[in-house]
PDB file of C-alpha atoms and ligand atoms in Angstrom:
ATOM      1  CA  MET A   2     -17.391  10.429 -25.008  1.00  0.00           C
ATOM      2  CA  PRO A   3     -20.669  10.901 -26.981  1.00  0.00           C
ATOM      3  CA  ASP A   4     -20.527  11.873 -30.650  1.00  0.00           C
ATOM      4  CA  PRO A   5     -19.435  15.490 -31.416  1.00  0.00           C
ATOM      5  CA  ARG A   6     -22.192  17.999 -32.416  1.00  0.00           C
ATOM      6  CA  HIS A   7     -19.847  20.451 -34.059  1.00  0.00           C
ATOM      7  CA  VAL A   8     -16.453  19.240 -36.213  1.00  0.00           C
ATOM      8  CA  ALA A   9     -14.684  22.767 -37.121  1.00  0.00           C
ATOM      9  CA  VAL A  10     -12.110  21.966 -39.633  1.00  0.00           C
ATOM     10  CA  ILE A  11      -8.916  24.433 -40.446  1.00  0.00           C
ATOM     11  CA  MET A  12      -8.289  23.999 -43.858  1.00  0.00           C
ATOM     12  CA  ASP A  13      -4.229  24.288 -43.859  1.00  0.00           C
ATOM     13  CA  GLY A  14      -1.606  23.687 -46.549  1.00  0.00           C
ATOM     14  CA  ASN A  15      -3.416  24.092 -49.912  1.00  0.00           C
ATOM     15  CA  GLY A  16       0.082  26.307 -50.680  1.00  0.00           C
ATOM     16  CA  ARG A  17       2.741  23.868 -49.616  1.00  0.00           C
ATOM     17  CA  TRP A  18       0.802  20.612 -51.284  1.00  0.00           C
ATOM     18  CA  ALA A  19       1.407  22.504 -54.505  1.00  0.00           C
ATOM     19  CA  LYS A  20       4.715  23.604 -53.965  1.00  0.00           C
ATOM     20  CA  ALA A  21       5.909  19.832 -52.906  1.00  0.00           C
ATOM     21  CA  ARG A  22       4.066  19.261 -56.374  1.00  0.00           C
ATOM     22  CA  GLY A  23       6.000  22.385 -58.427  1.00  0.00           C
ATOM     23  CA  LEU A  24       2.482  23.576 -59.141  1.00  0.00           C
ATOM     24  CA  PRO A  25       1.583  27.200 -58.372  1.00  0.00           C
ATOM     25  CA  ARG A  26      -0.411  27.981 -55.238  1.00  0.00           C
ATOM     26  CA  GLY A  27      -3.375  28.410 -57.015  1.00  0.00           C
ATOM     27  CA  ALA A  28      -3.528  24.395 -57.750  1.00  0.00           C
ATOM     28  CA  GLY A  29      -3.708  24.162 -54.256  1.00  0.00           C
ATOM     29  CA  HIS A  30      -6.371  25.678 -53.692  1.00  0.00           C
ATOM     30  CA  ALA A  31      -8.160  24.041 -56.392  1.00  0.00           C
ATOM     31  CA  ALA A  32      -7.183  20.596 -55.430  1.00  0.00           C
ATOM     32  CA  GLY A  33      -8.978  21.310 -51.761  1.00  0.00           C
ATOM     33  CA  ARG A  34     -12.284  21.361 -53.507  1.00  0.00           C
ATOM     34  CA  GLU A  35     -12.218  17.346 -53.332  1.00  0.00           C
ATOM     35  CA  ALA A  36     -11.060  17.520 -49.668  1.00  0.00           C
ATOM     36  CA  ILE A  37     -13.844  19.616 -48.912  1.00  0.00           C
ATOM     37  CA  ARG A  38     -16.476  17.331 -50.905  1.00  0.00           C
ATOM     38  CA  ARG A  39     -15.024  13.839 -48.785  1.00  0.00           C
ATOM     39  CA  THR A  40     -14.978  15.760 -45.855  1.00  0.00           C
ATOM     40  CA  VAL A  41     -19.135  16.692 -46.580  1.00  0.00           C
ATOM     41  CA  ARG A  42     -19.318  13.116 -47.026  1.00  0.00           C
ATOM     42  CA  ALA A  43     -17.518  12.003 -44.582  1.00  0.00           C
ATOM     43  CA  ALA A  44     -19.558  14.244 -41.800  1.00  0.00           C
ATOM     44  CA  ILE A  45     -22.963  13.079 -43.422  1.00  0.00           C
ATOM     45  CA  GLN A  46     -21.600   9.726 -42.896  1.00  0.00           C
ATOM     46  CA  GLU A  47     -20.528   9.882 -39.113  1.00  0.00           C
ATOM     47  CA  GLY A  48     -23.703  11.287 -38.589  1.00  0.00           C
ATOM     48  CA  VAL A  49     -21.971  14.626 -37.128  1.00  0.00           C
ATOM     49  CA  PRO A  50     -24.925  17.516 -37.678  1.00  0.00           C
ATOM     50  CA  TRP A  51     -22.953  20.490 -37.292  1.00  0.00           C
ATOM     51  CA  LEU A  52     -19.269  20.899 -39.754  1.00  0.00           C
ATOM     52  CA  SER A  53     -17.640  24.011 -40.284  1.00  0.00           C
ATOM     53  CA  LEU A  54     -15.291  24.881 -42.638  1.00  0.00           C
ATOM     54  CA  PHE A  55     -12.576  27.718 -42.193  1.00  0.00           C
ATOM     55  CA  ALA A  56     -12.257  28.931 -45.878  1.00  0.00           C
ATOM     56  CA  PHE A  57     -10.611  32.670 -45.575  1.00  0.00           C
ATOM     57  CA  SER A  58      -9.679  34.537 -42.561  1.00  0.00           C
ATOM     58  CA  THR A  59      -9.588  38.392 -41.933  1.00  0.00           C
ATOM     59  CA  GLU A  60      -5.929  37.901 -42.078  1.00  0.00           C
ATOM     60  CA  ASN A  61      -5.626  36.569 -45.140  1.00  0.00           C
ATOM     61  CA  TRP A  62      -6.084  39.841 -47.056  1.00  0.00           C
ATOM     62  CA  ARG A  63      -2.336  40.281 -46.472  1.00  0.00           C
ATOM     63  CA  ARG A  64      -1.846  37.686 -48.925  1.00  0.00           C
ATOM     64  CA  PRO A  65      -0.900  38.636 -52.749  1.00  0.00           C
ATOM     65  CA  GLU A  66      -4.090  40.150 -54.305  1.00  0.00           C
ATOM     66  CA  ASP A  67      -4.049  37.612 -56.918  1.00  0.00           C
ATOM     67  CA  GLU A  68      -4.177  34.580 -54.831  1.00  0.00           C
ATOM     68  CA  VAL A  69      -6.932  36.649 -52.618  1.00  0.00           C
ATOM     69  CA  ARG A  70      -9.216  36.986 -56.266  1.00  0.00           C
ATOM     70  CA  LEU A  71      -8.275  33.462 -57.101  1.00  0.00           C
ATOM     71  CA  LEU A  72      -9.756  32.263 -53.595  1.00  0.00           C
ATOM     72  CA  PHE A  73     -12.826  34.193 -53.971  1.00  0.00           C
ATOM     73  CA  ARG A  74     -13.683  33.162 -57.489  1.00  0.00           C
ATOM     74  CA  LEU A  75     -13.015  29.386 -56.440  1.00  0.00           C
ATOM     75  CA  PHE A  76     -15.760  29.932 -53.783  1.00  0.00           C
ATOM     76  CA  GLU A  77     -17.692  31.693 -56.071  1.00  0.00           C
ATOM     77  CA  GLU A  78     -17.283  28.381 -58.451  1.00  0.00           C
ATOM     78  CA  VAL A  79     -17.724  26.148 -55.299  1.00  0.00           C
ATOM     79  CA  LEU A  80     -21.191  27.327 -53.894  1.00  0.00           C
ATOM     80  CA  TRP A  81     -23.086  28.036 -57.692  1.00  0.00           C
ATOM     81  CA  GLU A  82     -21.631  24.021 -58.327  1.00  0.00           C
ATOM     82  CA  GLU A  83     -22.004  22.076 -55.352  1.00  0.00           C
ATOM     83  CA  THR A  84     -25.301  23.848 -53.942  1.00  0.00           C
ATOM     84  CA  PRO A  85     -27.778  21.251 -56.178  1.00  0.00           C
ATOM     85  CA  GLU A  86     -26.258  18.348 -55.240  1.00  0.00           C
ATOM     86  CA  LEU A  87     -26.233  19.459 -51.426  1.00  0.00           C
ATOM     87  CA  VAL A  88     -29.272  20.631 -50.976  1.00  0.00           C
ATOM     88  CA  ALA A  89     -30.425  16.569 -52.408  1.00  0.00           C
ATOM     89  CA  GLU A  90     -28.435  15.502 -49.635  1.00  0.00           C
ATOM     90  CA  GLY A  91     -30.118  17.452 -47.268  1.00  0.00           C
ATOM     91  CA  VAL A  92     -27.426  19.658 -46.129  1.00  0.00           C
ATOM     92  CA  ARG A  93     -27.961  23.338 -44.989  1.00  0.00           C
ATOM     93  CA  ILE A  94     -25.247  25.629 -45.795  1.00  0.00           C
ATOM     94  CA  HIS A  95     -24.661  28.999 -44.135  1.00  0.00           C
ATOM     95  CA  VAL A  96     -22.153  31.249 -44.368  1.00  0.00           C
ATOM     96  CA  ILE A  97     -20.555  33.537 -41.506  1.00  0.00           C
ATOM     97  CA  GLY A  98     -17.625  35.984 -41.288  1.00  0.00           C
ATOM     98  CA  GLU A  99     -17.810  39.581 -42.803  1.00  0.00           C
ATOM     99  CA  ARG A 100     -19.854  40.288 -45.701  1.00  0.00           C
ATOM    100  CA  SER A 101     -18.070  43.777 -46.537  1.00  0.00           C
ATOM    101  CA  GLY A 102     -15.631  43.954 -48.853  1.00  0.00           C
ATOM    102  CA  LEU A 103     -16.262  40.897 -50.733  1.00  0.00           C
ATOM    103  CA  PRO A 104     -17.053  40.604 -54.379  1.00  0.00           C
ATOM    104  CA  GLN A 105     -20.808  40.961 -56.018  1.00  0.00           C
ATOM    105  CA  GLY A 106     -20.512  37.873 -57.708  1.00  0.00           C
ATOM    106  CA  LEU A 107     -19.887  35.886 -54.711  1.00  0.00           C
ATOM    107  CA  LEU A 108     -22.561  37.669 -52.229  1.00  0.00           C
ATOM    108  CA  ALA A 109     -24.481  36.572 -54.929  1.00  0.00           C
ATOM    109  CA  ALA A 110     -23.315  33.232 -54.957  1.00  0.00           C
ATOM    110  CA  ILE A 111     -23.743  33.121 -50.862  1.00  0.00           C
ATOM    111  CA  ASP A 112     -26.988  34.212 -51.192  1.00  0.00           C
ATOM    112  CA  TYR A 113     -28.420  31.222 -53.449  1.00  0.00           C
ATOM    113  CA  ALA A 114     -26.552  28.910 -51.548  1.00  0.00           C
ATOM    114  CA  GLU A 115     -28.010  29.737 -48.468  1.00  0.00           C
ATOM    115  CA  THR A 116     -31.595  30.259 -50.175  1.00  0.00           C
ATOM    116  CA  ALA A 117     -31.456  27.298 -51.609  1.00  0.00           C
ATOM    117  CA  SER A 118     -30.698  24.984 -49.036  1.00  0.00           C
ATOM    118  CA  ALA A 119     -32.478  26.180 -46.561  1.00  0.00           C
ATOM    119  CA  SER A 120     -34.470  23.672 -45.548  1.00  0.00           C
ATOM    120  CA  GLY A 121     -31.712  21.158 -45.224  1.00  0.00           C
ATOM    121  CA  ASP A 122     -31.914  19.339 -42.353  1.00  0.00           C
ATOM    122  CA  ARG A 123     -29.172  16.135 -42.328  1.00  0.00           C
ATOM    123  CA  LEU A 124     -25.974  18.493 -41.951  1.00  0.00           C
ATOM    124  CA  HIS A 125     -25.840  21.922 -41.297  1.00  0.00           C
ATOM    125  CA  LEU A 126     -22.256  23.260 -42.989  1.00  0.00           C
ATOM    126  CA  VAL A 127     -20.761  26.421 -41.763  1.00  0.00           C
ATOM    127  CA  ALA A 128     -18.075  28.076 -44.102  1.00  0.00           C
ATOM    128  CA  ALA A 129     -16.384  31.025 -42.470  1.00  0.00           C
ATOM    129  CA  LEU A 130     -15.455  33.416 -45.186  1.00  0.00           C
ATOM    130  CA  ASN A 131     -13.943  36.562 -44.166  1.00  0.00           C
ATOM    131  CA  TYR A 132     -14.069  35.454 -40.825  1.00  0.00           C
ATOM    132  CA  GLY A 133     -12.286  36.164 -37.433  1.00  0.00           C
ATOM    133  CA  GLY A 134     -13.100  35.265 -34.247  1.00  0.00           C
ATOM    134  CA  ARG A 135     -11.682  38.747 -32.816  1.00  0.00           C
ATOM    135  CA  ARG A 136     -14.067  40.801 -35.662  1.00  0.00           C
ATOM    136  CA  GLU A 137     -16.990  38.463 -34.137  1.00  0.00           C
ATOM    137  CA  ILE A 138     -16.307  39.300 -30.565  1.00  0.00           C
ATOM    138  CA  LEU A 139     -16.357  42.554 -31.647  1.00  0.00           C
ATOM    139  CA  ARG A 140     -19.536  42.950 -33.248  1.00  0.00           C
ATOM    140  CA  ALA A 141     -21.336  40.834 -30.748  1.00  0.00           C
ATOM    141  CA  VAL A 142     -19.826  43.484 -28.245  1.00  0.00           C
ATOM    142  CA  GLU A 143     -21.228  46.313 -30.751  1.00  0.00           C
ATOM    143  CA  ARG A 144     -25.208  44.625 -30.860  1.00  0.00           C
ATOM    144  CA  LEU A 145     -25.359  43.872 -27.286  1.00  0.00           C
ATOM    145  CA  VAL A 146     -24.135  47.392 -26.457  1.00  0.00           C
ATOM    146  CA  ALA A 147     -26.654  48.788 -29.010  1.00  0.00           C
ATOM    147  CA  ALA A 148     -29.141  46.774 -27.532  1.00  0.00           C
ATOM    148  CA  GLY A 149     -28.879  47.849 -24.245  1.00  0.00           C
ATOM    149  CA  LEU A 150     -28.344  44.216 -22.990  1.00  0.00           C
ATOM    150  CA  ALA A 151     -26.722  43.327 -19.565  1.00  0.00           C
ATOM    151  CA  PRO A 152     -23.014  41.664 -20.553  1.00  0.00           C
ATOM    152  CA  SER A 153     -23.925  38.193 -20.183  1.00  0.00           C
ATOM    153  CA  GLU A 154     -22.546  34.995 -22.688  1.00  0.00           C
ATOM    154  CA  GLU A 155     -25.986  34.393 -23.337  1.00  0.00           C
ATOM    155  CA  ASN A 156     -26.267  37.906 -24.626  1.00  0.00           C
ATOM    156  CA  LEU A 157     -22.926  38.359 -25.987  1.00  0.00           C
ATOM    157  CA  ARG A 158     -24.121  34.974 -27.885  1.00  0.00           C
ATOM    158  CA  LYS A 159     -27.067  36.518 -29.943  1.00  0.00           C
ATOM    159  CA  GLY A 160     -24.483  39.102 -31.869  1.00  0.00           C
ATOM    160  CA  PHE A 161     -22.405  35.602 -33.412  1.00  0.00           C
ATOM    161  CA  TYR A 162     -23.473  35.748 -36.766  1.00  0.00           C
ATOM    162  CA  LEU A 163     -24.807  32.164 -36.327  1.00  0.00           C
ATOM    163  CA  PRO A 164     -26.274  31.954 -32.409  1.00  0.00           C
ATOM    164  CA  GLU A 165     -27.817  28.870 -33.260  1.00  0.00           C
ATOM    165  CA  MET A 166     -24.434  27.275 -33.959  1.00  0.00           C
ATOM    166  CA  PRO A 167     -23.268  24.983 -31.025  1.00  0.00           C
ATOM    167  CA  ASP A 168     -19.591  25.618 -29.851  1.00  0.00           C
ATOM    168  CA  PRO A 169     -17.077  22.810 -31.624  1.00  0.00           C
ATOM    169  CA  ASP A 170     -16.319  19.788 -29.783  1.00  0.00           C
ATOM    170  CA  LEU A 171     -13.736  18.787 -31.727  1.00  0.00           C
ATOM    171  CA  ILE A 172     -10.973  21.048 -33.947  1.00  0.00           C
ATOM    172  CA  ILE A 173      -9.019  19.350 -36.548  1.00  0.00           C
ATOM    173  CA  ARG A 174      -6.253  21.333 -38.449  1.00  0.00           C
ATOM    174  CA  THR A 175      -4.090  19.951 -41.268  1.00  0.00           C
ATOM    175  CA  SER A 176      -0.595  20.494 -42.020  1.00  0.00           C
ATOM    176  CA  GLY A 177       0.357  20.011 -39.247  1.00  0.00           C
ATOM    177  CA  GLU A 178       0.442  23.938 -37.360  1.00  0.00           C
ATOM    178  CA  LEU A 179      -0.353  23.917 -33.811  1.00  0.00           C
ATOM    179  CA  ARG A 180      -2.538  27.095 -33.544  1.00  0.00           C
ATOM    180  CA  VAL A 181      -6.223  28.250 -34.146  1.00  0.00           C
ATOM    181  CA  SER A 182      -5.304  31.472 -36.283  1.00  0.00           C
ATOM    182  CA  ASN A 183      -8.533  33.277 -35.255  1.00  0.00           C
ATOM    183  CA  PHE A 184     -10.992  30.687 -36.137  1.00  0.00           C
ATOM    184  CA  LEU A 185     -14.311  30.170 -33.272  1.00  0.00           C
ATOM    185  CA  ILE A 186     -11.757  31.535 -30.535  1.00  0.00           C
ATOM    186  CA  TRP A 187     -14.629  31.953 -28.268  1.00  0.00           C
ATOM    187  CA  GLN A 188     -16.378  29.179 -28.770  1.00  0.00           C
ATOM    188  CA  ALA A 189     -13.341  26.866 -29.208  1.00  0.00           C
ATOM    189  CA  ALA A 190     -12.706  27.362 -24.909  1.00  0.00           C
ATOM    190  CA  TYR A 191     -12.826  23.773 -24.532  1.00  0.00           C
ATOM    191  CA  ALA A 192     -12.843  21.895 -27.781  1.00  0.00           C
ATOM    192  CA  GLU A 193     -10.643  19.409 -28.183  1.00  0.00           C
ATOM    193  CA  LEU A 194      -7.688  19.423 -30.866  1.00  0.00           C
ATOM    194  CA  TRP A 195      -6.901  17.315 -33.292  1.00  0.00           C
ATOM    195  CA  VAL A 196      -3.839  17.661 -35.783  1.00  0.00           C
ATOM    196  CA  THR A 197      -2.283  15.987 -38.806  1.00  0.00           C
ATOM    197  CA  ASP A 198       0.435  16.447 -40.495  1.00  0.00           C
ATOM    198  CA  LYS A 199      -1.388  15.756 -44.296  1.00  0.00           C
ATOM    199  CA  TYR A 200      -2.026  18.997 -46.379  1.00  0.00           C
ATOM    200  CA  TRP A 201      -5.415  19.616 -46.892  1.00  0.00           C
ATOM    201  CA  PRO A 202      -6.051  18.618 -50.681  1.00  0.00           C
ATOM    202  CA  ASP A 203      -4.664  15.294 -49.550  1.00  0.00           C
ATOM    203  CA  PHE A 204      -7.268  14.646 -46.392  1.00  0.00           C
ATOM    204  CA  ASN A 205     -10.127  11.627 -46.972  1.00  0.00           C
ATOM    205  CA  GLU A 206     -12.980  10.142 -45.392  1.00  0.00           C
ATOM    206  CA  GLU A 207     -10.676   7.953 -43.345  1.00  0.00           C
ATOM    207  CA  ASP A 208      -9.093  10.781 -42.007  1.00  0.00           C
ATOM    208  CA  PHE A 209     -12.109  12.267 -40.710  1.00  0.00           C
ATOM    209  CA  ALA A 210     -13.151   9.125 -39.129  1.00  0.00           C
ATOM    210  CA  THR A 211     -10.052   8.820 -37.674  1.00  0.00           C
ATOM    211  CA  ALA A 212     -10.190  11.860 -35.771  1.00  0.00           C
ATOM    212  CA  ILE A 213     -13.990  11.244 -34.690  1.00  0.00           C
ATOM    213  CA  ARG A 214     -12.350   7.965 -33.055  1.00  0.00           C
ATOM    214  CA  ALA A 215      -9.809   9.797 -31.480  1.00  0.00           C
ATOM    215  CA  TYR A 216     -12.216  12.580 -30.136  1.00  0.00           C
ATOM    216  CA  LYS A 217     -14.680   9.493 -28.729  1.00  0.00           C
ATOM    217  CA  HIS A 218     -11.253   8.525 -26.825  1.00  0.00           C
ATOM    218  CA  ARG A 219     -10.713  11.638 -24.989  1.00  0.00           C
ATOM    219  CA  GLU A 220     -12.097  12.649 -21.344  1.00  0.00           C
ATOM    220  CA  ARG A 221     -13.404  16.160 -21.172  1.00  0.00           C
ATOM    221  CA  ARG A 222     -13.304  17.546 -17.745  1.00  0.00           C
ATOM    222  CA  PHE A 223     -14.198  21.294 -18.607  1.00  0.00           C
ATOM    223  CA  GLY A 224     -12.293  22.230 -15.343  1.00  0.00           C
ATOM    224  CA  GLY A 225     -14.118  19.351 -12.956  1.00  0.00           C
ATOM    225  CA  ILE A 226     -12.655  16.358 -12.056  1.00  0.00           C
ATOM    226  CA  PRO A 227     -12.185  12.528 -14.122  1.00  0.00           C
ATOM    227  CA  GLN A 228     -15.911  11.056 -13.613  1.00  0.00           C
ATOM    228  CA  ARG A 229     -15.319   7.757 -12.011  1.00  0.00           C
TER     229      ARG A 229
HETATM  230  C1  IPE B   3      -5.185  27.074 -46.618  1.00  0.00           C
HETATM  231  O1  IPE B   3      -3.971  27.088 -47.350  1.00  0.00           O
HETATM  232  C2  IPE B   3      -6.326  27.507 -47.250  1.00  0.00           C
HETATM  233  C3  IPE B   3      -6.463  29.024 -46.990  1.00  0.00           C
HETATM  234  C4  IPE B   3      -6.087  30.027 -45.981  1.00  0.00           C
HETATM  235  C5  IPE B   3      -7.265  30.234 -47.853  1.00  0.00           C
HETATM  236  P1  IPE B   3      -2.801  28.029 -47.215  1.00  0.00           P
HETATM  237  O2  IPE B   3      -2.776  28.657 -48.577  1.00  0.00           O
HETATM  238  O3  IPE B   3      -2.843  28.669 -45.955  1.00  0.00           O
HETATM  239  O4  IPE B   3      -1.593  27.080 -47.799  1.00  0.00           O
HETATM  240  P2  IPE B   3       0.068  27.098 -46.632  1.00  0.00           P
HETATM  241  O5  IPE B   3      -0.297  26.980 -45.434  1.00  0.00           O
HETATM  242  O6  IPE B   3       0.927  28.108 -47.798  1.00  0.00           O
HETATM  243  O7  IPE B   3       0.594  25.797 -47.425  1.00  0.00           O
HETATM  244  C1  IPE B   4      -5.890  29.503 -41.562  1.00  0.00           C
HETATM  245  O1  IPE B   4      -4.955  29.141 -42.105  1.00  0.00           O
HETATM  246  C2  IPE B   4      -6.944  30.215 -42.101  1.00  0.00           C
HETATM  247  C3  IPE B   4      -7.835  29.275 -43.109  1.00  0.00           C
HETATM  248  C4  IPE B   4      -7.600  27.930 -43.004  1.00  0.00           C
HETATM  249  C5  IPE B   4      -8.681  30.227 -43.684  1.00  0.00           C
HETATM  250  P1  IPE B   4      -3.369  30.282 -42.391  1.00  0.00           P
HETATM  251  O2  IPE B   4      -2.738  29.475 -43.213  1.00  0.00           O
HETATM  252  O3  IPE B   4      -4.398  31.589 -42.850  1.00  0.00           O
HETATM  253  O4  IPE B   4      -3.092  30.238 -41.099  1.00  0.00           O
HETATM  254  P2  IPE B   4      -1.583  31.100 -40.423  1.00  0.00           P
HETATM  255  O5  IPE B   4      -1.175  32.706 -41.192  1.00  0.00           O
HETATM  256  O6  IPE B   4      -0.568  29.884 -40.793  1.00  0.00           O
HETATM  257  O7  IPE B   4      -1.944  30.661 -39.171  1.00  0.00           O
HETATM  258 MG1   MG B   5      -1.700  28.224 -44.201  1.00  0.00          MG
END
């Protein structure tokens, strides 16, 4: 199997990681930051051109207000603090999801990260923030209708948050959960899934490399029959 062009990661298990240590959930989210750094490093090392990270779903608003606020503050911090190094590494940052409802400070950080990294060409790093696959599809349908376009897959895609993003070849999920939780549901139609029991804050470069290796041994048939 050729190398994956797009690896999508559902970063899950921060809360359980913290609970196992008798810490508040926020400590788990903060610890997840290092795992993000390791994963970006690993993606660059493995030569993966697109990496997407599920950071906050449209359903995560169901969490206590304090936790939602803490997460947004953390995302804001990460974007301001990590962008310069990412730019130096040739990383281009994109943020997908609904902007409405996000606090001003976070919106400013997103703008900064996307603008400052716009010429990066080594890795496309996509942060899915206030993102839901169903929401994205509905939004694309609304745009298609408004533009009077015929309903084709190609035309629908034009209304996605990032039309040029290739479909994920591999989806990694941590903390053992066997579901996609509304992440890239259209794009993931033929994605290969790889799940680890590790909680997100414990995820490292070696896990990423293991997932890629496993992917390379998979046989993707896309509904056809084996080649050979
Ligand atoms: C993933 O960890 C981070 C986000 C969804 C923002 P969780 O917060 O979902 O951790 P668990 O699943 O409760 O352990
Ligand atoms: C998926 O994790 C969303 C993100 C990683 C941002 P959740 O923890 O929200 O998913 P469920 O609720 O277990 O399906
Ligand atoms: Mg979770």
